[in-house]
mmCIF file of C-alpha atoms in Angstrom:
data_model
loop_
_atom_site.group_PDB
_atom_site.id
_atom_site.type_symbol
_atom_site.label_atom_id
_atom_site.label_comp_id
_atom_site.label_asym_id
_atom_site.label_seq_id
_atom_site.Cartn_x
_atom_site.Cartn_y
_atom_site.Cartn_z
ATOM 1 C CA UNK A 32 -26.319 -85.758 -21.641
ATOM 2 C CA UNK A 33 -28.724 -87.793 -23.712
ATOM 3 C CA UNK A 34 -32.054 -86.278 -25.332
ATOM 4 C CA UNK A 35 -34.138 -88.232 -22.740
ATOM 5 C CA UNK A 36 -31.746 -86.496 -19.652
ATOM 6 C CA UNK A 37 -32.549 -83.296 -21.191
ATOM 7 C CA UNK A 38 -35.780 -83.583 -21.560
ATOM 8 C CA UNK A 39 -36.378 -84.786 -17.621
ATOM 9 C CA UNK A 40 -34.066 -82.006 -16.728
ATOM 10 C CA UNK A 41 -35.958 -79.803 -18.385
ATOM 11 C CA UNK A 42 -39.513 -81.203 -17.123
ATOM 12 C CA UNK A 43 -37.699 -80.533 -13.778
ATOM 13 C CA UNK A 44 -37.270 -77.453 -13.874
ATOM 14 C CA UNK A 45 -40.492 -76.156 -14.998
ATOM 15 C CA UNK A 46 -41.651 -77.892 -11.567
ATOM 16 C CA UNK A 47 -43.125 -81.202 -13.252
ATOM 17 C CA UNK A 48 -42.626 -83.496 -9.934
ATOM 18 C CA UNK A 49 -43.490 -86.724 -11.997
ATOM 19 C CA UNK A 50 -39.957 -85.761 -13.854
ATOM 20 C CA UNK A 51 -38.278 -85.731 -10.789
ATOM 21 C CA UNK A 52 -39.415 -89.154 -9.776
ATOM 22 C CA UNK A 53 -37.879 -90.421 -13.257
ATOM 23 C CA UNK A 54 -34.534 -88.821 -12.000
ATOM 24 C CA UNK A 55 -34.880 -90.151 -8.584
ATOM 25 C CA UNK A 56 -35.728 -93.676 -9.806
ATOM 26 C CA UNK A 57 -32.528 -93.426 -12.144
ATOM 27 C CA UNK A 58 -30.378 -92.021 -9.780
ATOM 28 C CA UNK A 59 -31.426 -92.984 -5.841
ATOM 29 C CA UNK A 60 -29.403 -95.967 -5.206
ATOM 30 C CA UNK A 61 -26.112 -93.861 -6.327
ATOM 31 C CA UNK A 62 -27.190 -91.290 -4.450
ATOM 32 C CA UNK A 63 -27.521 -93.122 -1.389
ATOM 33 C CA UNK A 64 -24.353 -94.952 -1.994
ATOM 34 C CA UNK A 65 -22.278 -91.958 -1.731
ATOM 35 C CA UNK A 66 -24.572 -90.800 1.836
ATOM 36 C CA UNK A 67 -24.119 -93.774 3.050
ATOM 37 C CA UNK A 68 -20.212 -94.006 2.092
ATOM 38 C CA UNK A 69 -19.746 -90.886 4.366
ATOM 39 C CA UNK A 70 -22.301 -91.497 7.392
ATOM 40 C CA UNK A 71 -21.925 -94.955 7.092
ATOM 41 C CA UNK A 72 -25.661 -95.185 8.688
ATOM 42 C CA UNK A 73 -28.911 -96.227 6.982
ATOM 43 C CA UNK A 74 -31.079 -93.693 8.589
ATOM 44 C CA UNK A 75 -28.717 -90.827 8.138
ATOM 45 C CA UNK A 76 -28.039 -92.174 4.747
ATOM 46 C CA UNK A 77 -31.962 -91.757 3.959
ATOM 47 C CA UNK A 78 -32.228 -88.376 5.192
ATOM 48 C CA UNK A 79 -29.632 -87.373 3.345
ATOM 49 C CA UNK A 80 -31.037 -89.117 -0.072
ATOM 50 C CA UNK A 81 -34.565 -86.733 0.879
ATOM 51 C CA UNK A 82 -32.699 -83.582 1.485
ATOM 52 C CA UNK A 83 -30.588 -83.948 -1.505
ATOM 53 C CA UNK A 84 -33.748 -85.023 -3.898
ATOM 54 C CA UNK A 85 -35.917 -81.956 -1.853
ATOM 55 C CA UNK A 86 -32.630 -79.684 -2.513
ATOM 56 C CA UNK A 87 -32.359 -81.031 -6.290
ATOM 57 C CA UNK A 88 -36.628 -79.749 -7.116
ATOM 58 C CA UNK A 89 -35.836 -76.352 -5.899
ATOM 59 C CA UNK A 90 -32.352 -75.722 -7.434
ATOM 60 C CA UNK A 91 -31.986 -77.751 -10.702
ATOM 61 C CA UNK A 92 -33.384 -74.043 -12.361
ATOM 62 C CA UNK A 93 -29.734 -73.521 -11.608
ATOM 63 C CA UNK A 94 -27.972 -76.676 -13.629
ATOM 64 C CA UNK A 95 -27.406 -75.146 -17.046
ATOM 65 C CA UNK A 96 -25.765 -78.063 -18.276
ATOM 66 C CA UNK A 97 -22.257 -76.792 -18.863
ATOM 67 C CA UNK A 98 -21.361 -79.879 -16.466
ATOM 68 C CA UNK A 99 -22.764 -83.175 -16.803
ATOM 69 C CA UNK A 100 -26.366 -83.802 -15.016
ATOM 70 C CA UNK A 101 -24.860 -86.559 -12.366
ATOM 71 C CA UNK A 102 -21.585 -84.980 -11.583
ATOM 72 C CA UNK A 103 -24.141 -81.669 -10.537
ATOM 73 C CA UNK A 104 -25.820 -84.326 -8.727
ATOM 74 C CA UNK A 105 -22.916 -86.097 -7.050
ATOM 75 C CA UNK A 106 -21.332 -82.982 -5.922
ATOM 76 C CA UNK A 107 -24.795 -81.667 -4.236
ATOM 77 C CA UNK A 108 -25.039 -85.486 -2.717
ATOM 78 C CA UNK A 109 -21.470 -85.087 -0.994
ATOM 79 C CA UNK A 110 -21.848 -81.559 -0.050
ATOM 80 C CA UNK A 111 -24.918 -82.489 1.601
ATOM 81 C CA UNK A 112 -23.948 -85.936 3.115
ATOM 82 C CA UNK A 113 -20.591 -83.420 4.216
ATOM 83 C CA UNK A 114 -22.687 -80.720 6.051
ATOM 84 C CA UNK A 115 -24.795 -83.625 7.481
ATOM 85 C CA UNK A 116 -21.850 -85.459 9.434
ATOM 86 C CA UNK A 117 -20.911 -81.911 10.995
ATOM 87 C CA UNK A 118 -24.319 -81.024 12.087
ATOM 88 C CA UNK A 119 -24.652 -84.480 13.630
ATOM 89 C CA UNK A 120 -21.425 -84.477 15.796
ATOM 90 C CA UNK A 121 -22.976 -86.689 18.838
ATOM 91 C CA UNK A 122 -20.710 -88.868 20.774
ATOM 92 C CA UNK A 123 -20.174 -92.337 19.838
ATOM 93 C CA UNK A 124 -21.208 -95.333 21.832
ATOM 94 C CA UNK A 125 -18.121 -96.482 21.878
ATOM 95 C CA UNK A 126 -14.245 -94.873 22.699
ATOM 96 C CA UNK A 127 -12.266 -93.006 19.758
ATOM 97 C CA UNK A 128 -9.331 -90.532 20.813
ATOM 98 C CA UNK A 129 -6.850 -89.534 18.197
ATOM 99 C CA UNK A 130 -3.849 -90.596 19.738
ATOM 100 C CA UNK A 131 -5.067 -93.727 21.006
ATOM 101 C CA UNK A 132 -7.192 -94.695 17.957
ATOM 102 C CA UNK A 133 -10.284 -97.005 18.145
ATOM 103 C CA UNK A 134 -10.583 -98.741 21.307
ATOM 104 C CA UNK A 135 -12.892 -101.652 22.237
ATOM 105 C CA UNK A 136 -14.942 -101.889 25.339
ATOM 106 C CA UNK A 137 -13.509 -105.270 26.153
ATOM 107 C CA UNK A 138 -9.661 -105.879 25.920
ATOM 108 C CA UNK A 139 -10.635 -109.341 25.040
ATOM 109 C CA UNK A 140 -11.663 -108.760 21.850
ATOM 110 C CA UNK A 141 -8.382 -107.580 20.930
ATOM 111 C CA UNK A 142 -6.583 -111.198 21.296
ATOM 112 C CA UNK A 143 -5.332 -112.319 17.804
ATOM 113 C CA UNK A 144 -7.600 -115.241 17.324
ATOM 114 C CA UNK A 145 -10.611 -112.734 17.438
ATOM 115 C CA UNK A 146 -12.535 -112.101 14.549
ATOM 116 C CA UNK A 147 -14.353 -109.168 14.567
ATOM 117 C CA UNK A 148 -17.819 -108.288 14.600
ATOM 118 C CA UNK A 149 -19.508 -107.424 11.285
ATOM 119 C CA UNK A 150 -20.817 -104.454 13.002
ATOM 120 C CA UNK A 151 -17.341 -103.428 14.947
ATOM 121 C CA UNK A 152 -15.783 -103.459 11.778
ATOM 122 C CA UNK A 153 -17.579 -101.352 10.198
ATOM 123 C CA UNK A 154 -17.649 -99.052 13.275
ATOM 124 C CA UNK A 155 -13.948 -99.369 13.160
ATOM 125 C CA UNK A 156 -14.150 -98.015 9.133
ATOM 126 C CA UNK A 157 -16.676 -95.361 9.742
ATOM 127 C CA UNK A 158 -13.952 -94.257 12.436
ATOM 128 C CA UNK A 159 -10.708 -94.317 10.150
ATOM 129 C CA UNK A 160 -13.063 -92.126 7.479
ATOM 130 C CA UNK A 161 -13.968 -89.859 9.511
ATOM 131 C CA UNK A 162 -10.356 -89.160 10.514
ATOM 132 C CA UNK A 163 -9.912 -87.975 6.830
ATOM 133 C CA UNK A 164 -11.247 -84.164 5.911
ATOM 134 C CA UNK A 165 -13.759 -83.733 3.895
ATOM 135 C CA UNK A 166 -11.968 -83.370 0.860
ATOM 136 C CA UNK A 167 -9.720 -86.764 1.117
ATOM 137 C CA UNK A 168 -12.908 -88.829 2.269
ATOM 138 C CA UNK A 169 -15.381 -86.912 -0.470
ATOM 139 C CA UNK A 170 -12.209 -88.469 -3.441
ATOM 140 C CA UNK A 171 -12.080 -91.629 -1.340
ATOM 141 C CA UNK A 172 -15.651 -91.968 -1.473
ATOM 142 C CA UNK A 173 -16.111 -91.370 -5.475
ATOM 143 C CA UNK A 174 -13.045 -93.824 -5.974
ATOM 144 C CA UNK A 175 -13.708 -96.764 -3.910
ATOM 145 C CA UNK A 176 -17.670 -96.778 -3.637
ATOM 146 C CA UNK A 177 -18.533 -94.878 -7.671
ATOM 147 C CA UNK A 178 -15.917 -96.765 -8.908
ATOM 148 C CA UNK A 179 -15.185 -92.849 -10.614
ATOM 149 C CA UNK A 180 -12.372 -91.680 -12.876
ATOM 150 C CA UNK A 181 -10.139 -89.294 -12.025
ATOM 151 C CA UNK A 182 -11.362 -86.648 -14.752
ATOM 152 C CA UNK A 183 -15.151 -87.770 -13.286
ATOM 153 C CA UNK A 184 -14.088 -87.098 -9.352
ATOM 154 C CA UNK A 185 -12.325 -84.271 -10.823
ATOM 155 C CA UNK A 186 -15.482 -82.784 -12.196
ATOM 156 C CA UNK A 187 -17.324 -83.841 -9.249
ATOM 157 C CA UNK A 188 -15.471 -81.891 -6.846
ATOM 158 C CA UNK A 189 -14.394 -78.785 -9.035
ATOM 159 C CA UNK A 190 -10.401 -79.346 -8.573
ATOM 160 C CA UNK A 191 -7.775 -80.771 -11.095
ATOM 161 C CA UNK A 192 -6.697 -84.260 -11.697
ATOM 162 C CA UNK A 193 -3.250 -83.498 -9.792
ATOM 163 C CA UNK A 194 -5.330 -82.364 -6.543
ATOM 164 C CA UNK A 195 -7.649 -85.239 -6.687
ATOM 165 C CA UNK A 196 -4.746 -87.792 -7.128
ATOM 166 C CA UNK A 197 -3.082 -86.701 -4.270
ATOM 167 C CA UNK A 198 -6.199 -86.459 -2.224
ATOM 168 C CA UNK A 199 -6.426 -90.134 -2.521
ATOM 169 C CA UNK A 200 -3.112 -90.916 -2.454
ATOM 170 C CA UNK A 201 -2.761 -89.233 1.264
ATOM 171 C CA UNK A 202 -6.561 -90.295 2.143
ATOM 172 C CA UNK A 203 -5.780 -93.968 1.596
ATOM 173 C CA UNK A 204 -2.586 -93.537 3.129
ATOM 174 C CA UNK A 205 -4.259 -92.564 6.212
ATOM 175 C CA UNK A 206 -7.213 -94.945 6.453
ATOM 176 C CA UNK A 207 -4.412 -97.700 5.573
ATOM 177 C CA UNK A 208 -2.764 -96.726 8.445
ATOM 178 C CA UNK A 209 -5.760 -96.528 10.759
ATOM 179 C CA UNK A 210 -7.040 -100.240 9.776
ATOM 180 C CA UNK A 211 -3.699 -101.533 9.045
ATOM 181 C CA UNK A 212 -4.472 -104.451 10.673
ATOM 182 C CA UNK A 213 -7.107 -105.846 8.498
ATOM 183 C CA UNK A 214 -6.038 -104.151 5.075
ATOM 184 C CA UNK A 215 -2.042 -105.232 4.951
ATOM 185 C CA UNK A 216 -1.257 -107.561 2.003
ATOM 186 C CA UNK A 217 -0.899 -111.156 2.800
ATOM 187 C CA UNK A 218 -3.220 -111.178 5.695
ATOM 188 C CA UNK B 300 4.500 -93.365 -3.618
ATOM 189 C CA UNK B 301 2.093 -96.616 -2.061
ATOM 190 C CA UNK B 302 3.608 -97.771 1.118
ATOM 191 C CA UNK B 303 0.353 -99.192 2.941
ATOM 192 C CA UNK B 304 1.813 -103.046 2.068
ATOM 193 C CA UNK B 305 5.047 -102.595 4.052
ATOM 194 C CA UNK B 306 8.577 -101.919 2.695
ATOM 195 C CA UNK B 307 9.053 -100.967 -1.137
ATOM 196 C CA UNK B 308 12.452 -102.258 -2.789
ATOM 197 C CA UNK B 309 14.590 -99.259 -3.833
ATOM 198 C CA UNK B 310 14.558 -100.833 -7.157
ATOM 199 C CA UNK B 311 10.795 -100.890 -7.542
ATOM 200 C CA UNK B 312 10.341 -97.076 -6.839
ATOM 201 C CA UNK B 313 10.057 -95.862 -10.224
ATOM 202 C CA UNK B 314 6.921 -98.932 -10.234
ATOM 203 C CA UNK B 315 5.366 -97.980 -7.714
ATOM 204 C CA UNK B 316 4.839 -94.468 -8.471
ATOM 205 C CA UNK B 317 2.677 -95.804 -11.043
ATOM 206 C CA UNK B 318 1.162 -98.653 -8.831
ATOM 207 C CA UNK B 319 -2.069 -96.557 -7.451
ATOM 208 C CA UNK B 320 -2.526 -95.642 -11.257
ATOM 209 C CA UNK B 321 -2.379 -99.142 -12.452
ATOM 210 C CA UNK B 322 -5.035 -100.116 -9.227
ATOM 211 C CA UNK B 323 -7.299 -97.595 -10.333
ATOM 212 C CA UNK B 324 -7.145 -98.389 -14.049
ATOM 213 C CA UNK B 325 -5.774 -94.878 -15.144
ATOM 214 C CA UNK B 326 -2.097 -96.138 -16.708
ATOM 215 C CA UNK B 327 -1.195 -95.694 -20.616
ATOM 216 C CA UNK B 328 -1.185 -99.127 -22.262
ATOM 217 C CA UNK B 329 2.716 -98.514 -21.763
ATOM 218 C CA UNK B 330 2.556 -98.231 -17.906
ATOM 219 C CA UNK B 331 0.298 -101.151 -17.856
ATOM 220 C CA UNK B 332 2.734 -103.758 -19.510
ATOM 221 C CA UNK B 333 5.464 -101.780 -17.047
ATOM 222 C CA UNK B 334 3.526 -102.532 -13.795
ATOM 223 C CA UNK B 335 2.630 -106.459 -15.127
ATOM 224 C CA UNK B 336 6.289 -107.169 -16.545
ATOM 225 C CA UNK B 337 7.213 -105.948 -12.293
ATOM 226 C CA UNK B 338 4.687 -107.712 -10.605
ATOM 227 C CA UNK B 339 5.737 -111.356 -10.743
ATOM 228 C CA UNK B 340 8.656 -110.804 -9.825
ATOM 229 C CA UNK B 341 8.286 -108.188 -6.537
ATOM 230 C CA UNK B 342 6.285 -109.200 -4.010
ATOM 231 C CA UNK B 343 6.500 -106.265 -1.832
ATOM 232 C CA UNK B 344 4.509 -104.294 -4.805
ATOM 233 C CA UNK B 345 2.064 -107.181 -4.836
ATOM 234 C CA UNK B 346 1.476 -106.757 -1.302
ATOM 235 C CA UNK B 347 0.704 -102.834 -1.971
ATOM 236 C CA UNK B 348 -1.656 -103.811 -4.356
ATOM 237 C CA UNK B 349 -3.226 -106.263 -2.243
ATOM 238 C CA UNK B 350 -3.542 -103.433 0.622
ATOM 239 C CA UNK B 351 -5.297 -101.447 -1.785
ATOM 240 C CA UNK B 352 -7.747 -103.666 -2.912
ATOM 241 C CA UNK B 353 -8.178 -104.696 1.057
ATOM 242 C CA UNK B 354 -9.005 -101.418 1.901
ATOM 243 C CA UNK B 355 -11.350 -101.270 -1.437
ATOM 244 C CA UNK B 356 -13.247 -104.004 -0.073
ATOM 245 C CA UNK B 357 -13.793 -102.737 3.304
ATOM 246 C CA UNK B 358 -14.938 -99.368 2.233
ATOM 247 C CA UNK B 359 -17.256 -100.603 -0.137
ATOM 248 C CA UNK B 360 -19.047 -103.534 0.809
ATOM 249 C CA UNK B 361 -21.193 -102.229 4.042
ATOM 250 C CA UNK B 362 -22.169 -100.058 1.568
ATOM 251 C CA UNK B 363 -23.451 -102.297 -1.211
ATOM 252 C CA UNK B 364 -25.122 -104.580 1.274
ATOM 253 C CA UNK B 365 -27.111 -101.440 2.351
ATOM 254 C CA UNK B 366 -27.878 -101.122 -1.248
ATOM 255 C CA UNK B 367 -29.345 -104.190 -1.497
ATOM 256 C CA UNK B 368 -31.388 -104.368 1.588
ATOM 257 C CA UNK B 369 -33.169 -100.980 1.502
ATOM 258 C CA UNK B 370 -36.548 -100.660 -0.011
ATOM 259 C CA UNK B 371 -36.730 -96.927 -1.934
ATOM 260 C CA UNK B 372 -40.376 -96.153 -2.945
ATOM 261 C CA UNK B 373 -40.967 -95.171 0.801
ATOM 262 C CA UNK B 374 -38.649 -92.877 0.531
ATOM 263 C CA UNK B 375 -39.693 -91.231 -2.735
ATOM 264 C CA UNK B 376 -43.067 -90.770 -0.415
ATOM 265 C CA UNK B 377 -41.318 -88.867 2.017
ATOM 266 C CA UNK B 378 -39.698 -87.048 -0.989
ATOM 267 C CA UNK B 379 -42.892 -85.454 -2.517
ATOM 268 C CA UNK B 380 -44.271 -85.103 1.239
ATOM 269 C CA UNK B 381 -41.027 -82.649 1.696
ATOM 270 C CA UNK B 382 -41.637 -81.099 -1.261
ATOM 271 C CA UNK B 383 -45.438 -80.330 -0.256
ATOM 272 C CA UNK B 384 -44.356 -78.875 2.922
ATOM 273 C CA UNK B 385 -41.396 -76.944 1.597
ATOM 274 C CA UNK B 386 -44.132 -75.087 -1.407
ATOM 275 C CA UNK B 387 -46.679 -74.934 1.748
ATOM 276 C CA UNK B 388 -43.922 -73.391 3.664
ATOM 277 C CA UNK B 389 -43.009 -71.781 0.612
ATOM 278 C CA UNK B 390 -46.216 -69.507 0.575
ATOM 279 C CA UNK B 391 -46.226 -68.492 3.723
ATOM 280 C CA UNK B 392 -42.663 -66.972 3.827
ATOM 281 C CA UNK B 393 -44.071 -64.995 0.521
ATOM 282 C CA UNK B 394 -46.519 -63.460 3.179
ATOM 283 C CA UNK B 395 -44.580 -62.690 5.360
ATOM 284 C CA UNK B 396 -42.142 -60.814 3.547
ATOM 285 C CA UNK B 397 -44.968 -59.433 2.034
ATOM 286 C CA UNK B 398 -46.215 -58.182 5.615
ATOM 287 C CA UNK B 399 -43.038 -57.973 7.354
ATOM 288 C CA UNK B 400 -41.656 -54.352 7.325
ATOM 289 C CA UNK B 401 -38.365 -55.535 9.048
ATOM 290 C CA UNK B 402 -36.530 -55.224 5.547
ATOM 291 C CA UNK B 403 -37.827 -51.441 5.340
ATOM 292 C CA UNK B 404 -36.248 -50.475 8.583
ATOM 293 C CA UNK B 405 -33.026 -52.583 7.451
ATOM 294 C CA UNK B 406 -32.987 -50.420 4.456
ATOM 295 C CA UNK B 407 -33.530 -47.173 6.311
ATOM 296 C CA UNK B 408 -36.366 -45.839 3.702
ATOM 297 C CA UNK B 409 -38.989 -46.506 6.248
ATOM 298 C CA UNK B 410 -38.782 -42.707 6.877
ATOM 299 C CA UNK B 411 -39.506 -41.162 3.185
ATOM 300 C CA UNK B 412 -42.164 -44.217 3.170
ATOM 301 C CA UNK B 413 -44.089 -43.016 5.460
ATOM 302 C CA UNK B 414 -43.559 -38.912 4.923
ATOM 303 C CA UNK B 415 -45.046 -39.957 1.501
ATOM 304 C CA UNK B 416 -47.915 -41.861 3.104
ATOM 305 C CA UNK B 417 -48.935 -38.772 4.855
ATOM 306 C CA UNK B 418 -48.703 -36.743 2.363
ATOM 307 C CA UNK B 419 -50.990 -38.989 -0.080
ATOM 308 C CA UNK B 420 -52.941 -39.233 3.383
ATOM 309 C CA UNK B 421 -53.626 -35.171 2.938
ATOM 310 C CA UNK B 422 -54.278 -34.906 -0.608
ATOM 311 C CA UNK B 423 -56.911 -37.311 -0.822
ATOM 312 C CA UNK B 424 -58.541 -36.770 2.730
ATOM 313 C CA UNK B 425 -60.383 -33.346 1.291
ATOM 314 C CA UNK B 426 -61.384 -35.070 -1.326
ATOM 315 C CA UNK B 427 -62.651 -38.533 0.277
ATOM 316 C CA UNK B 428 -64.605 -36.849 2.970
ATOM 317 C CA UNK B 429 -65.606 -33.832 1.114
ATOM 318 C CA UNK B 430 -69.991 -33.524 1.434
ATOM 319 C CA UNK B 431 -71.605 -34.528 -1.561
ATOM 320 C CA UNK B 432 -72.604 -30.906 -3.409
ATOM 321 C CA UNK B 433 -76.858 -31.654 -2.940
ATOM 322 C CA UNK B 434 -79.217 -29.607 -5.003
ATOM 323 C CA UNK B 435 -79.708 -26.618 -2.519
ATOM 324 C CA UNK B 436 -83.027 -27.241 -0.805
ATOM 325 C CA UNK B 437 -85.905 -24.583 -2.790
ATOM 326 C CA UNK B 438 -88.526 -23.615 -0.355
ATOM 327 C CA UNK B 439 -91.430 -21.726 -2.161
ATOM 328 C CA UNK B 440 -91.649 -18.370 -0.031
ATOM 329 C CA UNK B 441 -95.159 -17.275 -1.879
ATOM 330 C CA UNK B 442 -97.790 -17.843 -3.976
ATOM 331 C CA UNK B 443 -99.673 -15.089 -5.634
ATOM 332 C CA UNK B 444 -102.443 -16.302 -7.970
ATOM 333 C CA UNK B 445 -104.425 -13.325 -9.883
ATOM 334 C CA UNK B 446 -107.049 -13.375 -12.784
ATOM 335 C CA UNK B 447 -104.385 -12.519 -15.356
ATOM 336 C CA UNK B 448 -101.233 -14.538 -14.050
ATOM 337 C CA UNK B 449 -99.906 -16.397 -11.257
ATOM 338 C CA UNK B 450 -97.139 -16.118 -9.628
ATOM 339 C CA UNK B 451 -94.471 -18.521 -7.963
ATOM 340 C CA UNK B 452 -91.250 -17.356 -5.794
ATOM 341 C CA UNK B 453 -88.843 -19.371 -4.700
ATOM 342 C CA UNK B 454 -85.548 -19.119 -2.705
ATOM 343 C CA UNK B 455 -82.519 -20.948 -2.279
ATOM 344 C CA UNK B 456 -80.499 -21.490 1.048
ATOM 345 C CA UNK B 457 -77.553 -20.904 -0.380
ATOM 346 C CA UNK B 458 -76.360 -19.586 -2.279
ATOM 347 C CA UNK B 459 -79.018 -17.221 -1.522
ATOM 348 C CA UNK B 460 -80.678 -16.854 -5.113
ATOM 349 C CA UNK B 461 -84.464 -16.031 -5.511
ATOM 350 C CA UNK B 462 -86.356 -17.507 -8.320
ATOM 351 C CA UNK B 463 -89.769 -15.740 -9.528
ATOM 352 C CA UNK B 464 -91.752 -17.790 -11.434
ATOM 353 C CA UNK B 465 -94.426 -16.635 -13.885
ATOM 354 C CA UNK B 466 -97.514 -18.497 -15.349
ATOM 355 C CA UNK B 467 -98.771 -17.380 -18.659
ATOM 356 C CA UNK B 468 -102.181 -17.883 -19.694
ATOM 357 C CA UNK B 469 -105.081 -19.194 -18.363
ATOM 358 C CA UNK B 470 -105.378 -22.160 -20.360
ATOM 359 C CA UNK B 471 -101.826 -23.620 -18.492
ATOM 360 C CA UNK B 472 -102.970 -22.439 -15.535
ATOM 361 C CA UNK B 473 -106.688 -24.073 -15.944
ATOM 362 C CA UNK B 474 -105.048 -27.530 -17.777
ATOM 363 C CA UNK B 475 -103.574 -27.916 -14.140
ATOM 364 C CA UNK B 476 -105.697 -27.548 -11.825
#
């Protein structure tokens, strides 16, 4: 953590809200990379970047700094974006069953020559991710979308290197499976 | 082992243990010229690699075109509007708890609470409502006046106490009158 970091941290904590908007103009756009990695849904996604800057005012008294300032901040991002997506179990607009995976309204969209919708595409994605648990997708998340190290996802999560490579290993594995048709080589 | 790109050679297994290492940039400079001296030559490992980045790609970019098209300092607005409502909220859970005996009862000492109350109640009542002592009202019950002296005598209500009262000299007696 640099001097600067400390100093905003500390600013924080003694309730200086200008301090906080430093922070939230350093950090917002990661933070709502990682919300919107899980819900996948801008308005969600913005909640979630409020709660977890609301969340960060009235806890950071709590971030000692024996882990680094954005890994606390990471982890309190997922856990929230986490918690969100089970609170806001709704039913989807379209059909998703486990055993017969994502299915489109019309079966004419499924003829080879189609190419998908932008938009069912990315329904399709937000489906296969939210067929992983919380703990594959949170790794997948930090990996594909952060761009993190191991050691960083590591620390973000609060597990060993071992248990967040074979997190990912088994969460791409699945969502691989799920969308094989648009992520096998040599398409 | 990465199997997402379809069937692995037997001969490439011990390569593509390290294949989702060497994708995510976390191989020794050793495994690294392992996995590129491999490559050329085994296309089913290329095609793993190729799933992986895929998958990478579809992950990720919704996501950065979000980025780009969202417009923050609303939402730092809406921040330090939560924030105002959460202190404002804030205060008035502080009087609550303040006023809200629920945790007494929880804690079963609403009992000894209140036999103390009573008891403070008792001690200070007596002294609260006891009457002001007043100077006991005198009421003169004569008046004898006589060429040498004069004489005064009073009496208290209670306790019952009766004062005589003697003027010497005529002078003290003339300089008021």
């Amino acid at each position: 953590m640099d001097v600067n970091e400390a100093q905003l941290i500390s600013r924080c904590q003694q309730g200086d809200q200008e301090a906080l908007k430093e922070i939230f103009n350093q950090y917002h756009q990661k933070v709502y990379r990682i919300a919107y990695g899980v819900v996948r849904q801008r308005e969600e996604a913005l909640d979630i970047v409020q709660e977890v800057f609301i969340k960060l005012f009235r806890s950071i008294r709590q971030f000692q700094g024996k882990s680094r300032f954005y890994t606390y901040l990471y982890r309190m991002t997922m856990n929230t974006a986490i918690d969100h997506t089970r609170k806001m179990k709704k039913v989807p607009s379209f059909s998703m069953d486990e055993e017969e995976g994502f299915q489109l309204s019309d079966d004419a969209e499924r003829r080879p020559d189609r190419i998908l919708d932008h938009k069912e595409l990315e329904a399709r994605v937000k489906w296969a991710m939210d067929q992983l648990s919380p703990d594959q997708k949170a790794v997948l998340i930090f990996r594909e979308v952060e761009g993190f190290s191991y050691q960083e996802i590591a620390e973000a999560t609060g597990s060993s290197i071992g248990t967040v490579m074979s997190r990912l290993h088994y969460g791409r594995k699945k969502v691989q499976e799920l969308l094989k048709d648009y992520v096998e080589g040599g398409r | 082992m990465w199997k997402g790109g379809g069937s692995v050679k037997s001969e490439c297994s011990s390569i593509s243990k390290l294949l989702e290492k060497y994708f995510d940039q976390e191989v020794t400079p050793k495994e690294r010229s392992l996995v590129e001296g491999h490559l050329p030559d085994c296309p089913a490992c290329r095609m793993a690699l190729d799933s992986m980045q895929n998958l990478r790609i579809l992950i990720k970019s919704p996501v950065e075109e979000a980025v780009e098209k969202e417009n923050f300092p609303w939402v730092w607005e809406k921040i330090e509007k939560g924030i105002q409502r959460k202190e404002r909220l804030g205060l008035w859970d502080f009087l609550k708890s303040w006023l809200d005996v629920t945790p007494l009862l929880k804690r079963k000492i609403l009992i000894p609470a209140v036999a103390a109350a009573v008891i403070l109640i008792l001690i200070t009542a007596p002294l609260l409502f006891k009457k002001t002592t007043s100077y006991p009202t005198l009421s003169v019950v004569e008046y004898v006046e006589s060429e040498t002296y004069n004489v005064m005598v009073y009496e208290l209500e209670t306790p019952q106490v009766t004062v005589i009262w003697l003027f010497e000299g005529p002078e003290e007696e003339s300089s008021t009158s």
